[in-house]
PDB file of C-alpha atoms and ligand atoms in Angstrom:
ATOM      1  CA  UNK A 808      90.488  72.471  97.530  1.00 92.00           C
ATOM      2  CA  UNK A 809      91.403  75.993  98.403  1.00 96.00           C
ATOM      3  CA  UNK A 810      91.768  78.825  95.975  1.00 98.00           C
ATOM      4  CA  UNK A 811      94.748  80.895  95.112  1.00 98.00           C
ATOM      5  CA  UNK A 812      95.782  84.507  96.246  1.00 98.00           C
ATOM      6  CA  UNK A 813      97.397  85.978  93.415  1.00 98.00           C
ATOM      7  CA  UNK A 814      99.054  89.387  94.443  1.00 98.00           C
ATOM      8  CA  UNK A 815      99.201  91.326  91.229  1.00 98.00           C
ATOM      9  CA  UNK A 816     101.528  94.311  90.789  1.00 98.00           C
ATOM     10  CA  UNK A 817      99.747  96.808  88.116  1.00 98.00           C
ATOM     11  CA  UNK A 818     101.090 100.308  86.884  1.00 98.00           C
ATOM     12  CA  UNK A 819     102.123 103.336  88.844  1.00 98.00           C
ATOM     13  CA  UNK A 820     101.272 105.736  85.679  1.00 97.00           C
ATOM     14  CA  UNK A 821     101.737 104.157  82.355  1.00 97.00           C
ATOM     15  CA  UNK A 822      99.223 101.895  81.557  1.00 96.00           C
ATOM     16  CA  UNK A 823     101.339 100.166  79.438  1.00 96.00           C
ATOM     17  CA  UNK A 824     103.307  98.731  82.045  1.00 98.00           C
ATOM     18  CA  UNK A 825     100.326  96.008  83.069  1.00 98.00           C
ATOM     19  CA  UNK A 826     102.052  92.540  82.161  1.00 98.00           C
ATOM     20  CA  UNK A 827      99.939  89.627  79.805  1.00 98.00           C
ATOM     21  CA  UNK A 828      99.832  87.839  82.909  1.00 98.00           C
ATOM     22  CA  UNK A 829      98.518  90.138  85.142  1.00 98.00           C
ATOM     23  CA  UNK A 830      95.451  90.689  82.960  1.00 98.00           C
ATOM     24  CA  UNK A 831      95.216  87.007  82.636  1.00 98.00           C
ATOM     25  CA  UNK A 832      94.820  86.709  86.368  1.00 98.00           C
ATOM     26  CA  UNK A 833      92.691  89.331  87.203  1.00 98.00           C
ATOM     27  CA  UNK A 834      90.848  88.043  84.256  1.00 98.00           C
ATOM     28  CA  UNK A 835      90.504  84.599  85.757  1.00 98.00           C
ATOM     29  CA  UNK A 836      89.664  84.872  88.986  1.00 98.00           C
ATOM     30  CA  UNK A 837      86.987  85.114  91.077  1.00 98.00           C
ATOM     31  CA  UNK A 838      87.097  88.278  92.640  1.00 98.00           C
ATOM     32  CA  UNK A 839      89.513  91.077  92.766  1.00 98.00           C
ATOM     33  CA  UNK A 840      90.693  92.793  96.343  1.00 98.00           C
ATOM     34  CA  UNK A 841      91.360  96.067  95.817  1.00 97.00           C
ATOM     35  CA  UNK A 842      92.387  99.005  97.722  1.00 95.00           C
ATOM     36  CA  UNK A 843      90.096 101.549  95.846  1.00 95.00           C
ATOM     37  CA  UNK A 844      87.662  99.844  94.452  1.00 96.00           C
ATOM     38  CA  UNK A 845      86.748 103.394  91.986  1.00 95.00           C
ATOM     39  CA  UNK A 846      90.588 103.882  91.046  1.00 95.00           C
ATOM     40  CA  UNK A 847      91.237 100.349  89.874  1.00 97.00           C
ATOM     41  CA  UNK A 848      87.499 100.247  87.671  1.00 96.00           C
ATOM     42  CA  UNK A 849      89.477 102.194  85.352  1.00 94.00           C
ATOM     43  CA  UNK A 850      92.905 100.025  84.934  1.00 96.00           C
ATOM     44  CA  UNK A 851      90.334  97.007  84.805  1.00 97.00           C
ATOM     45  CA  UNK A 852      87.729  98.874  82.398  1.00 97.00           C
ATOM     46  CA  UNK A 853      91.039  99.800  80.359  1.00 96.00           C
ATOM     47  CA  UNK A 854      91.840  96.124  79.484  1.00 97.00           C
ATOM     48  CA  UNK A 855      87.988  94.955  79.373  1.00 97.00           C
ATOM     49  CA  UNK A 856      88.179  93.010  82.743  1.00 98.00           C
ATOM     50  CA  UNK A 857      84.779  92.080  84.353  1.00 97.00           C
ATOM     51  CA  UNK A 858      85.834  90.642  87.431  1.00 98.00           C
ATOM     52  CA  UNK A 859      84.134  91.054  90.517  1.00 97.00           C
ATOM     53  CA  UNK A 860      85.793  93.792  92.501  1.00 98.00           C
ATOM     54  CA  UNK A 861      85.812  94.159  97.290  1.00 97.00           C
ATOM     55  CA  UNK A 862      87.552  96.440  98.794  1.00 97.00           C
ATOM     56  CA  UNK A 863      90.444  96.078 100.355  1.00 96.00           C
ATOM     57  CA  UNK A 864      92.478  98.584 102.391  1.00 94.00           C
ATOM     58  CA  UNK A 865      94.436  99.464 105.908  1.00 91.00           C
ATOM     59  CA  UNK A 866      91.000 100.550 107.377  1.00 93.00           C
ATOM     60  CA  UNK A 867      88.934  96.961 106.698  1.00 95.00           C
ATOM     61  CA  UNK A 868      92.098  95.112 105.945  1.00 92.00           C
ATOM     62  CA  UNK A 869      91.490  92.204 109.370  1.00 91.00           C
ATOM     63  CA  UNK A 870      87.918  91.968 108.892  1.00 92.00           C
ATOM     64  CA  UNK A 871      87.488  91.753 105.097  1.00 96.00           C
ATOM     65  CA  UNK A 872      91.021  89.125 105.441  1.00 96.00           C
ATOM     66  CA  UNK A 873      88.687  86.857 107.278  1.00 96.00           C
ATOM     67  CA  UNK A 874      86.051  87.298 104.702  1.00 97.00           C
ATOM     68  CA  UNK A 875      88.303  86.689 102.052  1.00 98.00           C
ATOM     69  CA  UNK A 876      90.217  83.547 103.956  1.00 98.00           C
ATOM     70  CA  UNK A 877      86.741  81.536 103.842  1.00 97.00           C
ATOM     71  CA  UNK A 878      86.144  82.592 100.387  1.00 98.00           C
ATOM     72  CA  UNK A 879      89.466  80.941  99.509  1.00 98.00           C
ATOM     73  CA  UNK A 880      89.121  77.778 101.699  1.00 98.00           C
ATOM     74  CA  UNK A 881      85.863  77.428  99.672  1.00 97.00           C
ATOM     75  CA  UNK A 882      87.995  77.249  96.738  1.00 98.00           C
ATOM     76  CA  UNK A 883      87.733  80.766  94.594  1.00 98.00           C
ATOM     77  CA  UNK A 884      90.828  82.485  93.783  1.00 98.00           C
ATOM     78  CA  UNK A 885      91.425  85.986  94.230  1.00 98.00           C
ATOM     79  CA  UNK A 886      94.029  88.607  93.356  1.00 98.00           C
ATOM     80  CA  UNK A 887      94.739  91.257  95.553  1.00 98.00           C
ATOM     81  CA  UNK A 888      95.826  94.628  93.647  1.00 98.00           C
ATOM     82  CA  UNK A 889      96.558  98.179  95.251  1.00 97.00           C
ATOM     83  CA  UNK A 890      95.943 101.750  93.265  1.00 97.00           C
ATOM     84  CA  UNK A 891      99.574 101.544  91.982  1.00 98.00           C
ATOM     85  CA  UNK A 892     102.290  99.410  91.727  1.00 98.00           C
ATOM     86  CA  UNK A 893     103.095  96.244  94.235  1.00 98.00           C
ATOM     87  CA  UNK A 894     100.614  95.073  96.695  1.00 98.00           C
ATOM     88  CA  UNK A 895     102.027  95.330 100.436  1.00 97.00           C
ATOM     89  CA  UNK A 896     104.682  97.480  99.664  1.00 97.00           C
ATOM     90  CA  UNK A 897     103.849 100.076 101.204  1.00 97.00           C
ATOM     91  CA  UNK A 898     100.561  99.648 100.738  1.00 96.00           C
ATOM     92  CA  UNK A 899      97.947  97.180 102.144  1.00 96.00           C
ATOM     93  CA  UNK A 900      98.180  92.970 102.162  1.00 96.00           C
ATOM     94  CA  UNK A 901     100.318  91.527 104.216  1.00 96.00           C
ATOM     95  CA  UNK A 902      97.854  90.652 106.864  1.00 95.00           C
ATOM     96  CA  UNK A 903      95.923  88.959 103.852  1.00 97.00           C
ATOM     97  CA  UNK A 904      98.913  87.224 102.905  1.00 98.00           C
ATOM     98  CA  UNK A 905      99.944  86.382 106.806  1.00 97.00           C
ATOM     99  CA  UNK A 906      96.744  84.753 106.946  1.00 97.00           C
ATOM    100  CA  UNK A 907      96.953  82.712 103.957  1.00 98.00           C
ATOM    101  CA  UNK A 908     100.335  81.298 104.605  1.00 98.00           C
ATOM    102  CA  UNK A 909      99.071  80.570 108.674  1.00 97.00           C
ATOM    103  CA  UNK A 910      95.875  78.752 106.744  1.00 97.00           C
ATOM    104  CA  UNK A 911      98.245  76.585 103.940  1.00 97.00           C
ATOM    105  CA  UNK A 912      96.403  79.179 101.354  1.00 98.00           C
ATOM    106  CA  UNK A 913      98.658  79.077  97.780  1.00 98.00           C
ATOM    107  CA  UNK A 914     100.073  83.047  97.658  1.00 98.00           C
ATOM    108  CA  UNK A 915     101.429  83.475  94.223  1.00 98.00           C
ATOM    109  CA  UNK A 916     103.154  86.972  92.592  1.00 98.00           C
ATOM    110  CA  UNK A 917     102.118  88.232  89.789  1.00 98.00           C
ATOM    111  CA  UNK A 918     104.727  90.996  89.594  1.00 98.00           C
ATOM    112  CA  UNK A 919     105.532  94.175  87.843  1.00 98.00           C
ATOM    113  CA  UNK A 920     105.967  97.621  88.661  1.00 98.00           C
ATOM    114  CA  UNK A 921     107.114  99.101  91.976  1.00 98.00           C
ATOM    115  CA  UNK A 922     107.984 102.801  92.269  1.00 98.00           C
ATOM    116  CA  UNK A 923     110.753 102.110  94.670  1.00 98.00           C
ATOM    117  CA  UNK A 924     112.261  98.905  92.247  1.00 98.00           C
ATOM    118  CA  UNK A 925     111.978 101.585  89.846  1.00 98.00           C
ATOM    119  CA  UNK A 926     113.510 104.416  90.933  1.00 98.00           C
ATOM    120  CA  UNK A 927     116.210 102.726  91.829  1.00 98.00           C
ATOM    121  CA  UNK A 928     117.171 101.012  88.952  1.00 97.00           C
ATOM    122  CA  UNK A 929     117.780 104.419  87.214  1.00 97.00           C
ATOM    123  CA  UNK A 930     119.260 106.126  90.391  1.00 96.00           C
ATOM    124  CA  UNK A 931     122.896 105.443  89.562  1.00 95.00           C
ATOM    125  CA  UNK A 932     123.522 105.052  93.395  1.00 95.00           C
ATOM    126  CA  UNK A 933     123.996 101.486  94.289  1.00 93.00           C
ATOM    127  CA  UNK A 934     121.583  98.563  94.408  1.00 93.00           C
ATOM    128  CA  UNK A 935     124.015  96.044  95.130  1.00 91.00           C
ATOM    129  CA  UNK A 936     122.449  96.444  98.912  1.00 91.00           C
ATOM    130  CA  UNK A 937     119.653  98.967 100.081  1.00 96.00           C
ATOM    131  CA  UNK A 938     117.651  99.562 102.783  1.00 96.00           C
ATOM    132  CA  UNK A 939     113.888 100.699 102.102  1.00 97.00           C
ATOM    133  CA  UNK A 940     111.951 102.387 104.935  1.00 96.00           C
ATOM    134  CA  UNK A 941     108.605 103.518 103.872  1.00 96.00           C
ATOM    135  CA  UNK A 942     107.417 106.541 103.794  1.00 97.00           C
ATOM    136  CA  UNK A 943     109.307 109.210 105.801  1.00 97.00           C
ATOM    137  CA  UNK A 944     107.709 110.106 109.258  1.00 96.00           C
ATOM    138  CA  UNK A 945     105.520 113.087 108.632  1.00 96.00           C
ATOM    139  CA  UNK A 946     106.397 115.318 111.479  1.00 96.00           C
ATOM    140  CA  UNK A 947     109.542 117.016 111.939  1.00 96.00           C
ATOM    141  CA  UNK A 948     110.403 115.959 114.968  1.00 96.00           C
ATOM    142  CA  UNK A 949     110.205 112.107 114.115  1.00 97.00           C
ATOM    143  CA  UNK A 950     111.843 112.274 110.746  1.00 97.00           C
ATOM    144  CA  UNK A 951     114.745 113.728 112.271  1.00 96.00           C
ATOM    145  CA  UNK A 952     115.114 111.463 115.279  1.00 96.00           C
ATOM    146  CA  UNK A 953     114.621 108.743 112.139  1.00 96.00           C
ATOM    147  CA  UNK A 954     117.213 110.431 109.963  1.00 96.00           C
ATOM    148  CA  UNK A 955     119.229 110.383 113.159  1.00 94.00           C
ATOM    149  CA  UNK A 956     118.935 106.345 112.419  1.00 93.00           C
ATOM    150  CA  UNK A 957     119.738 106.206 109.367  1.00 91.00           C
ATOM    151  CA  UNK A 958     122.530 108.847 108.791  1.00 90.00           C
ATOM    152  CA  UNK A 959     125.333 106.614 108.940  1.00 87.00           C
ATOM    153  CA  UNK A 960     124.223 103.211 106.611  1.00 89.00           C
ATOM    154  CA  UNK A 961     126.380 102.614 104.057  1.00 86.00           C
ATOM    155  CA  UNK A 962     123.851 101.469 101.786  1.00 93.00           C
ATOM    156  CA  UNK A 963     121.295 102.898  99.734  1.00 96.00           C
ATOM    157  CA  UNK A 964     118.424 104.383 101.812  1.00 97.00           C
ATOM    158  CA  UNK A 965     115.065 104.261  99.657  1.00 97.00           C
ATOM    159  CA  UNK A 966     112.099 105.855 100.994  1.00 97.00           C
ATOM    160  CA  UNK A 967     108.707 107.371  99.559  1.00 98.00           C
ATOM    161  CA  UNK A 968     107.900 111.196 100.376  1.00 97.00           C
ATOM    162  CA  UNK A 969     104.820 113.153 100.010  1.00 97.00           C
ATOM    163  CA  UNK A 970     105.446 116.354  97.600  1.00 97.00           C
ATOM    164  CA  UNK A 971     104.310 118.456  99.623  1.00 97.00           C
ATOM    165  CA  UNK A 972     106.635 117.411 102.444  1.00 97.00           C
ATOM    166  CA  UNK A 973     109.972 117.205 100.079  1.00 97.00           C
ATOM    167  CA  UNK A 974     111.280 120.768 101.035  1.00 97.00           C
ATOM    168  CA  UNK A 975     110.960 120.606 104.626  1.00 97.00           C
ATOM    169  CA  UNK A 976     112.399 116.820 104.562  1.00 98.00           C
ATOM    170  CA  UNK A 977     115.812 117.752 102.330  1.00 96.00           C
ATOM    171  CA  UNK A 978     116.122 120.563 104.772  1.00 96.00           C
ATOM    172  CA  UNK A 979     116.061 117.867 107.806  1.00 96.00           C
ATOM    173  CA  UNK A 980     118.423 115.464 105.628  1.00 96.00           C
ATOM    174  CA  UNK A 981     120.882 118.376 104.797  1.00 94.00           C
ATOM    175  CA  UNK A 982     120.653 119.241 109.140  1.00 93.00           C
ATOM    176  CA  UNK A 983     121.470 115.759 109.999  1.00 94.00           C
ATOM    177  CA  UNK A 984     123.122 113.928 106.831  1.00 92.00           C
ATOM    178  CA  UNK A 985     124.857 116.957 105.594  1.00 91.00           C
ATOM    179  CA  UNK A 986     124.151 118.993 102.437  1.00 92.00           C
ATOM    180  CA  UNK A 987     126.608 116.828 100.612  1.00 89.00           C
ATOM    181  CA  UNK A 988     125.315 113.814 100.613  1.00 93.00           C
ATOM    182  CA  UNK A 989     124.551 112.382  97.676  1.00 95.00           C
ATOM    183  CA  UNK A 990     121.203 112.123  96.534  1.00 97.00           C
ATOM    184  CA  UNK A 991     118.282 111.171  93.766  1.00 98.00           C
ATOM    185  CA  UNK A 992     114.931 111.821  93.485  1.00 98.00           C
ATOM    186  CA  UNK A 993     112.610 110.104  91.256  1.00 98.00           C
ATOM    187  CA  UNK A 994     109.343 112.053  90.490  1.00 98.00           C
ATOM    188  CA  UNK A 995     106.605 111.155  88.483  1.00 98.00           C
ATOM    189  CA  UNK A 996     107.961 107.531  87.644  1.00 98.00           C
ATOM    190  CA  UNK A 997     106.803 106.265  84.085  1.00 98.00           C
ATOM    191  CA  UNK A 998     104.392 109.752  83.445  1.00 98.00           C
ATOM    192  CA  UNK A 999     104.700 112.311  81.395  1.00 96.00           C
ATOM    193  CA  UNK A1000     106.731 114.802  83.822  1.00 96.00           C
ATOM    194  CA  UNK A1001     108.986 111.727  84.849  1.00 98.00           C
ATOM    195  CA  UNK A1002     112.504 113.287  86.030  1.00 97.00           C
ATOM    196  CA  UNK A1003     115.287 112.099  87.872  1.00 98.00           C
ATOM    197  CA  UNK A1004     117.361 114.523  90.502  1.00 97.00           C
ATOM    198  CA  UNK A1005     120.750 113.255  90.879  1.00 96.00           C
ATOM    199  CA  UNK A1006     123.036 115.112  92.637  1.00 95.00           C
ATOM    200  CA  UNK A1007     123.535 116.497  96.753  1.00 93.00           C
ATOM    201  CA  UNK A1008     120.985 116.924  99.320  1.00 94.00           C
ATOM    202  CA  UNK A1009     122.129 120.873  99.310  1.00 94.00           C
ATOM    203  CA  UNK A1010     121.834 121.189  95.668  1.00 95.00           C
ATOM    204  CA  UNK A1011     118.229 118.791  96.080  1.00 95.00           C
ATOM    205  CA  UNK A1012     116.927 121.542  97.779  1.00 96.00           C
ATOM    206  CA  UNK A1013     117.751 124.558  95.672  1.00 95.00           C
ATOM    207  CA  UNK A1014     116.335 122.713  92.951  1.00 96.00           C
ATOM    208  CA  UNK A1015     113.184 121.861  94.207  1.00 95.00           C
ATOM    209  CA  UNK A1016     112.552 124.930  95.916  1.00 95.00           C
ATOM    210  CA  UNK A1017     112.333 127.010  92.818  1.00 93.00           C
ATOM    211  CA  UNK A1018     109.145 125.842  92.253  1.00 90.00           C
ATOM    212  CA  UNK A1019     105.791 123.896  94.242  1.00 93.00           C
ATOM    213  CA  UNK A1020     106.676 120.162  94.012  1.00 95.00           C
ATOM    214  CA  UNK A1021     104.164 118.267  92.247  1.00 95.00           C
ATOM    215  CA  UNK A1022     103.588 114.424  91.609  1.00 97.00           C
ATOM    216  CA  UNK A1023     104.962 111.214  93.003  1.00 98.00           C
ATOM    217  CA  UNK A1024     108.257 110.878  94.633  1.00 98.00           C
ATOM    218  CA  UNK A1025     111.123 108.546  95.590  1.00 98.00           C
ATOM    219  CA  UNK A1026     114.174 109.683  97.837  1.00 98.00           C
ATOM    220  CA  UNK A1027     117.003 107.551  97.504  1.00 98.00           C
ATOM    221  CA  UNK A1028     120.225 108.654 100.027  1.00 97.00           C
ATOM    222  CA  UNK A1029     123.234 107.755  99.127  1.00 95.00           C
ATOM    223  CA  UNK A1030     125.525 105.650 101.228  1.00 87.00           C
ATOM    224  CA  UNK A1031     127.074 108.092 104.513  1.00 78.00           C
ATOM    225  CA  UNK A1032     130.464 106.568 102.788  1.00 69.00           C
ATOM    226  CA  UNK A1033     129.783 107.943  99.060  1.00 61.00           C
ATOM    227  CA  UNK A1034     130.098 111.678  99.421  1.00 59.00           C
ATOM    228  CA  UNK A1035     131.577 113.216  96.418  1.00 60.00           C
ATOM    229  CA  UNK A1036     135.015 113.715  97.041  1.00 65.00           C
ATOM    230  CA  UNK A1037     136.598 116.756  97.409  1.00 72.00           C
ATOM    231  CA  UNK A1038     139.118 118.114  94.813  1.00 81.00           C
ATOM    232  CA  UNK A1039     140.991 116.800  92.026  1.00 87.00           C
ATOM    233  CA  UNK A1040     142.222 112.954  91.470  1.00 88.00           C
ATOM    234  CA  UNK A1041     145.730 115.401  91.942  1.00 91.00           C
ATOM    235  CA  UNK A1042     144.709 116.682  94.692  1.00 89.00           C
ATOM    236  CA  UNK A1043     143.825 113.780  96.617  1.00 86.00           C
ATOM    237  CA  UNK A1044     146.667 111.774  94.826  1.00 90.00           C
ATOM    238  CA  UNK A1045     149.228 114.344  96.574  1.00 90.00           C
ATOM    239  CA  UNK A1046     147.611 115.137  99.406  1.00 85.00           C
ATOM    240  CA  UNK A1047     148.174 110.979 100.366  1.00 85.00           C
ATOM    241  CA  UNK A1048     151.709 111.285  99.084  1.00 88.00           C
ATOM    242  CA  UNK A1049     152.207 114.258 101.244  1.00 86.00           C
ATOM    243  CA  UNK A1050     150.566 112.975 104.612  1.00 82.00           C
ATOM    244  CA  UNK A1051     151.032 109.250 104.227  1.00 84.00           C
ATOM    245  CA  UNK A1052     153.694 107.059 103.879  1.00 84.00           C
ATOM    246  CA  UNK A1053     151.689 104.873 101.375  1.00 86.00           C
ATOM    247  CA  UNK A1054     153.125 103.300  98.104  1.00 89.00           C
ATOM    248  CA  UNK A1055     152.143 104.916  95.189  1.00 91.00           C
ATOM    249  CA  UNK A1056     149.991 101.969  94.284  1.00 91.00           C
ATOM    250  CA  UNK A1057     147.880 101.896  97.695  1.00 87.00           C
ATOM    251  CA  UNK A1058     147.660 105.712  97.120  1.00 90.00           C
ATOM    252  CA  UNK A1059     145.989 104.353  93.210  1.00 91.00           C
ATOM    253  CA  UNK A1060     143.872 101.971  94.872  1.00 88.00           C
ATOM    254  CA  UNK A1061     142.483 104.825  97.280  1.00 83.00           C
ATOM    255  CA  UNK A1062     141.907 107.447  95.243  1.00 83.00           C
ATOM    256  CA  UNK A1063     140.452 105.476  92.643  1.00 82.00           C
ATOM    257  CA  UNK A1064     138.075 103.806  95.165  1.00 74.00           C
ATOM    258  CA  UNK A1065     137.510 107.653  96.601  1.00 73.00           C
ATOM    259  CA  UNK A1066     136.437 109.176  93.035  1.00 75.00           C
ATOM    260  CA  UNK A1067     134.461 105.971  91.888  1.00 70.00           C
ATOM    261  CA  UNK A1068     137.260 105.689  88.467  1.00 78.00           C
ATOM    262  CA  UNK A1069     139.398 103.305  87.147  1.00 84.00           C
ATOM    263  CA  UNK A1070     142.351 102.248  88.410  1.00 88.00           C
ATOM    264  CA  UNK A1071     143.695 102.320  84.965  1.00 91.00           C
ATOM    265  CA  UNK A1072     143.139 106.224  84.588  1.00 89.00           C
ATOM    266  CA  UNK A1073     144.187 107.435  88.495  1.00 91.00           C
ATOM    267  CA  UNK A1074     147.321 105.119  88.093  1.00 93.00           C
ATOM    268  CA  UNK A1075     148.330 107.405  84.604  1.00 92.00           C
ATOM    269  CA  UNK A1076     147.557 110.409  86.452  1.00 91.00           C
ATOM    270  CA  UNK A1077     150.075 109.131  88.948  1.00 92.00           C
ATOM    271  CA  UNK A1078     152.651 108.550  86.304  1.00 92.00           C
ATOM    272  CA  UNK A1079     152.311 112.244  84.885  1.00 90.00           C
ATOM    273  CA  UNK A1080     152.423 113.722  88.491  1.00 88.00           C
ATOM    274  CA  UNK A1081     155.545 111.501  89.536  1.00 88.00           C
ATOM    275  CA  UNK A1082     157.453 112.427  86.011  1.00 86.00           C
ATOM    276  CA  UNK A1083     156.556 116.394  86.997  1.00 84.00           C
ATOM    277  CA  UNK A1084     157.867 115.975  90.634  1.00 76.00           C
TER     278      UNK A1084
HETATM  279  N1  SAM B2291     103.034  99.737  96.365  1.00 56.38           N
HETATM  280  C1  SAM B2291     103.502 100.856  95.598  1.00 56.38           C
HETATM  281  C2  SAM B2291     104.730 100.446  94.791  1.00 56.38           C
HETATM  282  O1  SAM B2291     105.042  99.263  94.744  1.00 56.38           O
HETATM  283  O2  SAM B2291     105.338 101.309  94.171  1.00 56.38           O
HETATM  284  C3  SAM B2291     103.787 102.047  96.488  1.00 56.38           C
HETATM  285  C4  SAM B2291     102.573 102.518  97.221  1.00 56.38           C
HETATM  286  S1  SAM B2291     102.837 103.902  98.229  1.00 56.38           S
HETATM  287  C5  SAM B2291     101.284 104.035  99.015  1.00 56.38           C
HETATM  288  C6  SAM B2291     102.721 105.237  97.105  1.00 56.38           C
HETATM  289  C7  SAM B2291     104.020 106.019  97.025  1.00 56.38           C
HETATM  290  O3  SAM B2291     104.898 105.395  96.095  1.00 56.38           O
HETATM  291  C8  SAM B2291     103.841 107.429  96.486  1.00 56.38           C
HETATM  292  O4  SAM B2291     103.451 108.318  97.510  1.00 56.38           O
HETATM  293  C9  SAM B2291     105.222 107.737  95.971  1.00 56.38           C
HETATM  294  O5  SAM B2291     106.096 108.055  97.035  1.00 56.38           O
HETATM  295  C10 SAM B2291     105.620 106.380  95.393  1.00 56.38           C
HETATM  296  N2  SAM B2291     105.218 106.317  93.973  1.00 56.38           N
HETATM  297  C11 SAM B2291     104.162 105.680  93.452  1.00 56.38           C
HETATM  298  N3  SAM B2291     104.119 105.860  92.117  1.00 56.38           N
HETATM  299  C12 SAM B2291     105.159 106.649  91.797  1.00 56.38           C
HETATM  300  C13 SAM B2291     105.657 107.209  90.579  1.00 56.38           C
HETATM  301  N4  SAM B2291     105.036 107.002  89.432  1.00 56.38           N
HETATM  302  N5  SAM B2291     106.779 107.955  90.623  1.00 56.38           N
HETATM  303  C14 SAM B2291     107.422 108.171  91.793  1.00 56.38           C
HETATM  304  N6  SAM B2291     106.994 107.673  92.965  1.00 56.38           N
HETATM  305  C15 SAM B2291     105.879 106.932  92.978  1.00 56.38           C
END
């Protein structure tokens, strides 16, 4: 009978955020995969786990997957875990995982926290759709044929950033994107100095640029179709009136839509702007 691969999501900061389960698993099994074997001796030591612990990461990741294949065709389970967060997002597994599901090898999730899942769940841009890329490319020159790419989704664009590379990359977003396009940054996810930036790439940058950018980070661009409107609900209510011939109620519908409000509140705005005309 072959083992299990359990891939085990654990914290990305507060240790607090390890699920029952996912001690119970790593717990359990026979030997835990992980991508720094050092770094996760203290999560593990934290909740008194003894389990055996291999390394695991992008360097060994095909010949240690063999190694770790015959271990579970010989029938010992083993959980895979990274320093933070989700296994193979981002991070190393998937070959592992590829090879179990090629070999009929049970993969189950253990899951939990993911800085990207995260950050934007408290992003206030929307996660009805998004589109996650990774880590921007380092270099200037790539990120901006990349943001090139990118610059006109309408969804959500989620993507993990060194701090050290934040300035120069808002400064290649505001180039190609546009300083006005909306923006959050999560830093520091579930830590002490968490914060969330909400606001324009142009304003991003002022921001961050008063001071060196420390910790962990998460850039989420807004949709190329949410920039904030300019102007008033008036304005934009008689600028249509002026330069379309729209009924007043597709002029509601658009403005409302345009300024993310109710219906409800741009149509009474309407009302007070017809009475005065
Ligand atoms: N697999 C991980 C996950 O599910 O979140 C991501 C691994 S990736 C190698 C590490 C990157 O995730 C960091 O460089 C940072 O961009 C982001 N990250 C991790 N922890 C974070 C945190 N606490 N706050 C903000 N971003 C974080």
């Amino acid at each position: 009978m072959n083992g299990t691969l359990y891939v085990v999501a654990t914290p990305i900061g507060n240790l607090e955020d390890m699920t029952y389960r996912a001690v119970r698993v790593l717990q359990e099994v026979a030997l835990i995969a992980a991508e720094d074997t050092r770094h996760s001796r203290k999560l593990l030591t934290h909740y008194s786990i003894n389990t055996s612990l291999i390394s695991y990461h992008e360097h060994n990741e095909e010949f240690r997957s063999a190694q770790l294949i015959a271990k579970l065709q010989n029938g010992e389970s083993i959980a895979l875990i990274s320093d933070a967060g989700t296994p193979c997002i981002a991070d190393p597994g998937y070959r592992l995982v590829f090879c179990c599901r090629q070999e009929g090898i049970p993969v189950i999730a253990v899951p939990g926290p993911s800085a990207l899942v995260a950050a934007l769940s408290i992003s206030g841009l929307p996660t009805d759709a998004f589109r996650f890329v990774g880590f921007l490319p380092a270099k200037k020159h790539g990120r901006c044929q990349f943001l090139e790419q990118i610059k006109n989704v309408q969804q959500t664009v989620a993507c993990y950033e060194a701090p050290h590379r934040l300035l120069s990359s808002l400064a290649d977003i505001i180039e190609i994107c546009g300083a006005d396009r909306p923006i959050a940054i999560a830093r520091e996810l579930t830590k002490r100095h968490e914060e969330l930036f909400s606001g324009t790439a142009g304003a991003a940058l002022e921001y961050f640029a008063q001071g060196s950018v420390k910790g962990e980070l998460v850039i989420l661009l807004g949709s190329a179709l949410q920039r904030q409107p300019e102007g008033t609900v008036r304005d934009a209510l008689l600028r249509l009136r002026e330069e379309t011939d729209l009924s007043w109620k597709e002029i509601v519908k658009l403005v409302a839509k345009e300024f993310g409000q109710s219906g409800s509140v741009v149509y009474k705005e309407s009302l007070e702007l017809r009475q005065e005309q």
